[in-house]
Short mmCIF file of C-alpha atoms and ligand atoms in Angstrom, two decimals:
data_model
loop_
_atom_site.label_atom_id
_atom_site.label_comp_id
_atom_site.label_asym_id
_atom_site.label_seq_id
_atom_site.Cartn_x
_atom_site.Cartn_y
_atom_site.Cartn_z
CA MET A 1363 -5.38 -6.81 -13.66
CA ARG A 1364 -2.99 -6.34 -10.77
CA VAL A 1365 -2.86 -4.05 -7.76
CA LEU A 1366 0.63 -3.04 -6.64
CA LYS A 1367 1.46 -1.09 -3.51
CA ILE A 1368 4.79 0.61 -3.18
CA GLY A 1369 5.54 1.27 0.48
CA GLY A 1370 6.30 4.71 1.80
CA SER A 1371 9.51 3.10 3.06
CA VAL A 1372 10.63 2.77 -0.59
CA ILE A 1373 9.74 6.18 -2.07
CA THR A 1374 10.62 8.26 1.01
CA ASP A 1375 13.32 8.20 3.65
CA LYS A 1376 11.30 7.23 6.73
CA SER A 1377 14.10 8.37 9.05
CA LYS A 1378 13.89 12.02 7.85
CA ARG A 1379 10.75 14.16 7.91
CA ARG A 1380 9.18 14.94 4.54
CA THR A 1381 11.96 13.40 2.49
CA PRO A 1382 10.89 11.91 -0.86
CA ARG A 1383 13.32 9.76 -2.85
CA PRO A 1384 13.15 10.96 -6.47
CA ASP A 1385 15.82 8.45 -7.58
CA ALA A 1386 13.73 5.52 -6.31
CA MET A 1387 10.63 6.94 -8.05
CA ALA A 1388 12.48 7.24 -11.36
CA ARG A 1389 13.75 3.66 -11.11
CA LEU A 1390 10.32 2.25 -10.22
CA ALA A 1391 8.74 4.15 -13.12
CA LEU A 1392 11.08 2.49 -15.60
CA GLU A 1393 10.23 -0.93 -14.17
CA MET A 1394 6.51 -0.23 -14.69
CA ALA A 1395 6.83 1.01 -18.27
CA GLY A 1396 4.19 -0.45 -20.59
CA ARG A 1397 1.87 -1.60 -17.77
CA ALA A 1398 -0.78 1.15 -17.90
CA GLY A 1399 -4.27 -0.32 -18.35
CA GLU A 1400 -3.42 -3.55 -16.52
CA LEU A 1401 -2.21 -2.11 -13.21
CA VAL A 1402 -3.54 -0.07 -10.27
CA LEU A 1403 -0.81 1.58 -8.23
CA VAL A 1404 -1.11 2.50 -4.54
CA HIS A 1405 1.65 4.07 -2.48
CA GLY A 1406 2.23 4.66 1.21
CA ALA A 1407 3.02 7.99 2.86
CA GLY A 1408 6.33 7.17 4.53
CA SER A 1409 7.81 10.36 5.97
CA CYS A 1410 5.39 12.52 3.92
CA GLY A 1411 2.25 12.37 6.05
CA HIS A 1412 2.76 10.11 9.07
CA ASP A 1413 4.25 12.93 11.17
CA SER A 1414 1.42 15.37 10.54
CA ALA A 1415 -1.19 12.65 10.99
CA ALA A 1416 0.32 11.86 14.40
CA ARG A 1417 0.71 15.53 15.39
CA TYR A 1418 -3.00 16.19 14.81
CA GLY A 1419 -4.06 12.78 16.19
CA ILE A 1420 -6.10 12.07 13.06
CA SER A 1421 -6.12 8.28 13.35
CA GLU A 1422 -8.08 8.66 16.61
CA GLY A 1423 -10.61 11.06 15.09
CA LEU A 1424 -11.38 14.69 14.48
CA SER A 1425 -10.91 16.91 17.52
CA ALA A 1426 -11.75 20.63 17.50
CA GLY A 1427 -9.44 22.53 15.20
CA ALA A 1428 -8.10 19.35 13.64
CA GLU A 1429 -9.54 20.30 10.24
CA THR A 1430 -6.17 22.00 9.67
CA GLY A 1431 -4.55 18.60 10.25
CA LEU A 1432 -6.65 17.08 7.49
CA PHE A 1433 -5.46 19.77 5.10
CA VAL A 1434 -1.79 19.57 6.09
CA THR A 1435 -1.62 15.75 6.08
CA HIS A 1436 -3.52 15.35 2.83
CA LYS A 1437 -1.40 18.01 1.13
CA GLU A 1438 1.86 16.24 2.09
CA VAL A 1439 0.83 12.84 0.75
CA ALA A 1440 -0.92 14.35 -2.29
CA ARG A 1441 2.31 16.17 -3.14
CA LEU A 1442 4.23 12.87 -2.88
CA CYS A 1443 1.64 11.33 -5.22
CA GLU A 1444 2.12 14.19 -7.73
CA MET A 1445 5.88 13.60 -7.64
CA LEU A 1446 5.47 9.87 -8.29
CA CYS A 1447 3.03 10.58 -11.14
CA ALA A 1448 5.52 13.04 -12.66
CA SER A 1449 8.24 10.34 -12.57
CA LEU A 1450 5.84 7.89 -14.22
CA GLN A 1451 4.95 10.46 -16.89
CA ASP A 1452 8.67 11.05 -17.50
CA ALA A 1453 9.00 7.31 -18.20
CA GLY A 1454 6.19 7.55 -20.77
CA ILE A 1455 3.45 6.12 -18.52
CA PRO A 1456 0.12 7.98 -18.59
CA ALA A 1457 -0.33 8.16 -14.80
CA LEU A 1458 -3.08 10.05 -13.00
CA PRO A 1459 -3.38 10.79 -9.26
CA LEU A 1460 -6.66 9.75 -7.58
CA HIS A 1461 -7.01 10.84 -3.95
CA PRO A 1462 -8.90 8.56 -1.51
CA LEU A 1463 -10.03 11.61 0.52
CA ASP A 1464 -12.30 12.42 -2.43
CA LEU A 1465 -13.39 8.83 -3.11
CA ALA A 1466 -13.70 7.06 0.24
CA VAL A 1467 -15.58 7.32 3.53
CA THR A 1468 -14.62 5.15 6.50
CA ALA A 1469 -16.62 3.89 9.49
CA ASP A 1470 -14.45 3.26 12.55
CA LYS A 1471 -11.31 3.30 10.34
CA ARG A 1472 -12.57 0.75 7.81
CA ILE A 1473 -13.74 1.67 4.29
CA SER A 1474 -17.55 1.91 4.27
CA SER A 1475 -17.90 3.37 0.79
CA PHE A 1476 -15.49 3.85 -2.07
CA ASN A 1477 -16.20 5.22 -5.52
CA THR A 1478 -14.23 2.91 -7.82
CA LEU A 1479 -15.65 4.45 -11.04
CA PRO A 1480 -12.68 6.79 -11.62
CA VAL A 1481 -10.28 3.85 -11.10
CA LYS A 1482 -12.21 1.74 -13.63
CA ALA A 1483 -12.33 4.66 -16.08
CA CYS A 1484 -8.52 4.91 -15.93
CA LEU A 1485 -8.10 1.19 -16.66
CA GLU A 1486 -10.55 1.32 -19.57
CA ARG A 1487 -8.62 4.23 -21.09
CA GLY A 1488 -5.14 2.76 -20.66
CA VAL A 1489 -4.28 5.21 -17.87
CA LEU A 1490 -2.38 4.16 -14.72
CA PRO A 1491 -4.38 5.26 -11.65
CA VAL A 1492 -2.16 6.17 -8.68
CA LEU A 1493 -3.80 6.14 -5.22
CA HIS A 1494 -2.29 6.39 -1.75
CA GLY A 1495 -2.79 6.15 1.98
CA ASP A 1496 -4.81 9.24 2.93
CA VAL A 1497 -6.97 11.00 5.51
CA THR A 1498 -10.71 10.29 5.28
CA PHE A 1499 -13.95 11.51 6.78
CA ASP A 1500 -15.13 8.81 9.17
CA THR A 1501 -18.80 8.37 10.12
CA GLU A 1502 -17.95 7.11 13.64
CA GLN A 1503 -14.99 9.25 14.70
CA GLY A 1504 -15.05 12.28 12.39
CA ALA A 1505 -11.81 11.57 10.57
CA ALA A 1506 -9.39 8.67 10.16
CA ILE A 1507 -6.30 7.45 8.38
CA LEU A 1508 -6.90 4.97 5.56
CA SER A 1509 -3.74 2.91 5.10
CA GLY A 1510 -2.46 2.00 1.66
CA ASP A 1511 -2.49 -1.64 2.83
CA GLN A 1512 -6.26 -1.58 3.56
CA LEU A 1513 -6.88 0.26 0.30
CA VAL A 1514 -5.02 -2.37 -1.75
CA VAL A 1515 -7.22 -5.17 -0.39
CA HIS A 1516 -10.42 -3.20 -1.01
CA LEU A 1517 -9.45 -2.35 -4.60
CA ALA A 1518 -8.26 -5.89 -5.35
CA LEU A 1519 -11.63 -7.33 -4.26
CA GLU A 1520 -13.77 -4.64 -5.92
CA LEU A 1521 -11.87 -4.80 -9.20
CA ARG A 1522 -11.38 -8.59 -9.10
CA ALA A 1523 -7.61 -8.38 -9.35
CA SER A 1524 -5.76 -11.51 -10.41
CA ASP A 1525 -2.77 -10.73 -8.23
CA VAL A 1526 -1.56 -8.28 -5.58
CA GLY A 1527 1.96 -7.07 -4.76
CA LEU A 1528 3.16 -5.27 -1.65
CA GLY A 1529 6.56 -3.75 -2.25
CA THR A 1530 8.38 -2.67 0.89
CA GLU A 1531 11.96 -2.21 2.14
CA VAL A 1532 12.51 -5.75 3.46
CA ASP A 1533 12.76 -9.03 1.51
CA GLY A 1534 9.37 -10.32 2.68
CA VAL A 1535 7.80 -11.39 5.96
CA LEU A 1536 10.75 -12.37 8.12
CA GLY A 1537 10.73 -15.22 10.62
CA PRO A 1538 12.46 -15.21 14.05
CA ASP A 1539 15.78 -16.25 12.45
CA GLY A 1540 15.64 -13.27 10.06
CA GLY A 1541 14.98 -15.50 7.03
CA VAL A 1542 12.08 -14.89 4.62
CA ILE A 1543 8.94 -16.98 5.29
CA ARG A 1544 8.21 -18.16 1.73
CA ASN A 1545 4.55 -19.16 2.11
CA ILE A 1546 1.78 -17.93 4.40
CA THR A 1547 -1.78 -19.26 4.54
CA PRO A 1548 -4.58 -17.74 6.67
CA ASP A 1549 -4.60 -20.75 9.03
CA MET A 1550 -1.08 -19.69 10.11
CA LEU A 1551 -2.33 -16.29 11.34
CA PRO A 1552 -2.67 -17.03 15.10
CA GLN A 1553 0.87 -18.42 15.17
CA LEU A 1554 2.16 -15.48 13.06
CA ARG A 1555 0.52 -12.93 15.35
CA SER A 1556 2.64 -13.96 18.30
CA LEU A 1557 5.70 -14.36 16.11
CA LEU A 1558 5.41 -10.91 14.48
CA GLU A 1559 4.42 -9.20 17.72
CA GLY A 1560 7.44 -10.76 19.35
CA SER A 1561 9.83 -9.56 16.67
CA ALA A 1562 12.27 -6.75 17.40
CA HIS A 1563 10.92 -4.30 14.81
CA VAL A 1564 7.21 -4.75 15.17
CA ASP A 1565 6.98 -2.75 18.38
CA VAL A 1566 8.37 0.23 16.50
CA THR A 1567 6.30 0.15 13.32
CA GLY A 1568 3.54 -2.43 13.63
CA GLY A 1569 3.79 -2.32 9.84
CA MET A 1570 4.28 -5.94 8.90
CA LEU A 1571 1.61 -7.55 11.09
CA GLY A 1572 -1.01 -5.12 9.74
CA LYS A 1573 -0.02 -6.03 6.21
CA VAL A 1574 -0.16 -9.78 6.83
CA GLU A 1575 -3.60 -9.50 8.47
CA GLU A 1576 -4.98 -7.56 5.49
CA LEU A 1577 -3.41 -10.01 3.02
CA CYS A 1578 -4.77 -13.08 4.82
CA ARG A 1579 -8.24 -11.48 4.55
CA LEU A 1580 -7.60 -11.21 0.82
CA ALA A 1581 -6.31 -14.79 0.53
CA ARG A 1582 -9.52 -16.05 2.19
CA GLN A 1583 -11.43 -14.41 -0.66
CA GLY A 1584 -9.26 -16.24 -3.21
CA VAL A 1585 -6.76 -13.53 -4.18
CA SER A 1586 -3.11 -14.33 -3.52
CA SER A 1587 -0.43 -11.73 -2.90
CA THR A 1588 3.31 -11.26 -2.63
CA VAL A 1589 5.29 -9.19 -0.10
CA PHE A 1590 8.66 -8.33 -1.62
CA ASN A 1591 11.53 -5.88 -1.50
CA ALA A 1592 10.80 -3.01 -3.89
CA SER A 1593 13.98 -1.18 -2.85
CA VAL A 1594 15.98 -3.76 -4.81
CA ASP A 1595 16.55 -2.96 -8.49
CA GLY A 1596 14.47 -5.11 -10.83
CA ASN A 1597 12.13 -6.61 -8.23
CA VAL A 1598 9.04 -4.69 -9.34
CA ARG A 1599 9.70 -5.82 -12.91
CA SER A 1600 10.12 -9.42 -11.68
CA PHE A 1601 6.82 -9.21 -9.80
CA LEU A 1602 5.08 -7.92 -12.93
CA GLU A 1603 6.62 -10.80 -14.89
CA ASN A 1604 5.25 -13.40 -12.41
CA GLN A 1605 8.67 -14.43 -11.14
CA PRO A 1606 8.74 -15.87 -7.60
CA LEU A 1607 9.83 -13.33 -4.97
CA GLY A 1608 9.58 -12.69 -1.24
CA THR A 1609 6.60 -14.07 0.71
CA HIS A 1610 3.60 -15.57 -1.08
CA ILE A 1611 0.30 -15.30 0.83
CA HIS A 1612 -2.38 -17.59 -0.50
CA GLY A 1613 -5.45 -19.62 0.43
CA ASP A 1614 -4.42 -23.04 -0.80
CA GLU A 1615 -2.20 -24.89 1.66
CA ARG A 1616 -0.53 -27.01 -1.02
CA HIS A 1617 0.19 -24.24 -3.50
CA GLY A 1618 3.70 -22.73 -3.43
N1 ATP B 2903 8.60 -10.01 10.90
C1 ATP B 2903 8.83 -8.96 10.11
N2 ATP B 2903 9.13 -9.17 8.81
C2 ATP B 2903 9.35 -8.12 7.98
N3 ATP B 2903 9.32 -6.83 8.38
C3 ATP B 2903 9.02 -6.56 9.66
C4 ATP B 2903 8.76 -7.61 10.58
N4 ATP B 2903 8.49 -7.04 11.76
C5 ATP B 2903 8.59 -5.73 11.59
N5 ATP B 2903 8.90 -5.41 10.33
C6 ATP B 2903 9.09 -4.05 9.83
O1 ATP B 2903 8.03 -3.70 8.95
C7 ATP B 2903 8.49 -2.67 8.10
C8 ATP B 2903 7.61 -2.58 6.87
O2 ATP B 2903 6.39 -1.98 7.20
P1 ATP B 2903 6.17 -0.41 7.11
O3 ATP B 2903 4.72 -0.15 7.36
O4 ATP B 2903 7.15 0.34 7.93
O5 ATP B 2903 6.59 -0.10 5.59
P2 ATP B 2903 5.74 0.31 4.33
O6 ATP B 2903 4.40 -0.30 4.38
O7 ATP B 2903 6.64 -0.02 3.19
O8 ATP B 2903 5.63 1.89 4.47
P3 ATP B 2903 4.28 2.80 4.54
O9 ATP B 2903 3.49 2.29 5.70
O10 ATP B 2903 4.77 4.19 4.72
O11 ATP B 2903 3.63 2.56 3.22
C9 ATP B 2903 9.93 -3.04 7.79
O12 ATP B 2903 10.71 -1.88 7.70
C10 ATP B 2903 10.36 -3.89 8.98
O13 ATP B 2903 11.30 -3.23 9.78
MG1 MG B 2904 3.01 0.40 6.33
#
């Protein structure tokens, strides 16, 4: 069983507020055809959720009146999830949306409980469960944002996934020269932290360092993962067919 995350940067236009990309969803659905029952899909929010989350300050907790923010933010990302599920259904895949707001509780932004039973039930019945980054109730700060990246790692460990894919809009984790770093092991993390923090983009998004930290945590538990470009035609299919792509993050220093 595999867990695949498709970044919000792939299925939305991150430069325009609330702009899904139906063409990308249709293409990705075709590449996933026939995989229901062996795959858990997670997607990011991209431009459908980040804005509202920031406007209501949800990642820092639940201030008075911010309950509206939970509703607005959840509704935006849930709608994106419905759209993706509709594209998957159109491609003949029995996809079903499962919302982390209903399944997870966080403590200081980290998952403290997660009901995986609905996810398992989907897999047993040959259904493709589709989850996403979402708002949560948080026992320490009232509310929080649960990123798709954190969710992927949690699900992969709970469900004992054989493999994890993180599809985003760049070819992998890029080094200072702009080339793809082919292999990352957790012992490289201190060196990568300064490298990724020092990169031109990371100040803007922080996206890639967060991903690599989560994936090194996963590699330490024995599950390897691949960061690859899911905006490129055929790459999701290649990932599902075990072809080498992007950056491989793994625990064994010798393994390629
Ligand atoms: N060293 C790096 N290598 C690769 N990408 C980097 C690096 N530093 C910064 N980035 C940026 O990280 C971004 C990917 O992370 P980001 O969180 O924005 O995307 P995503 O996870 O696909 O979207 P979402 O968070 O909405 O699901 C890329 O667009 C890239 O500009
Ligand atoms: Mg991200």
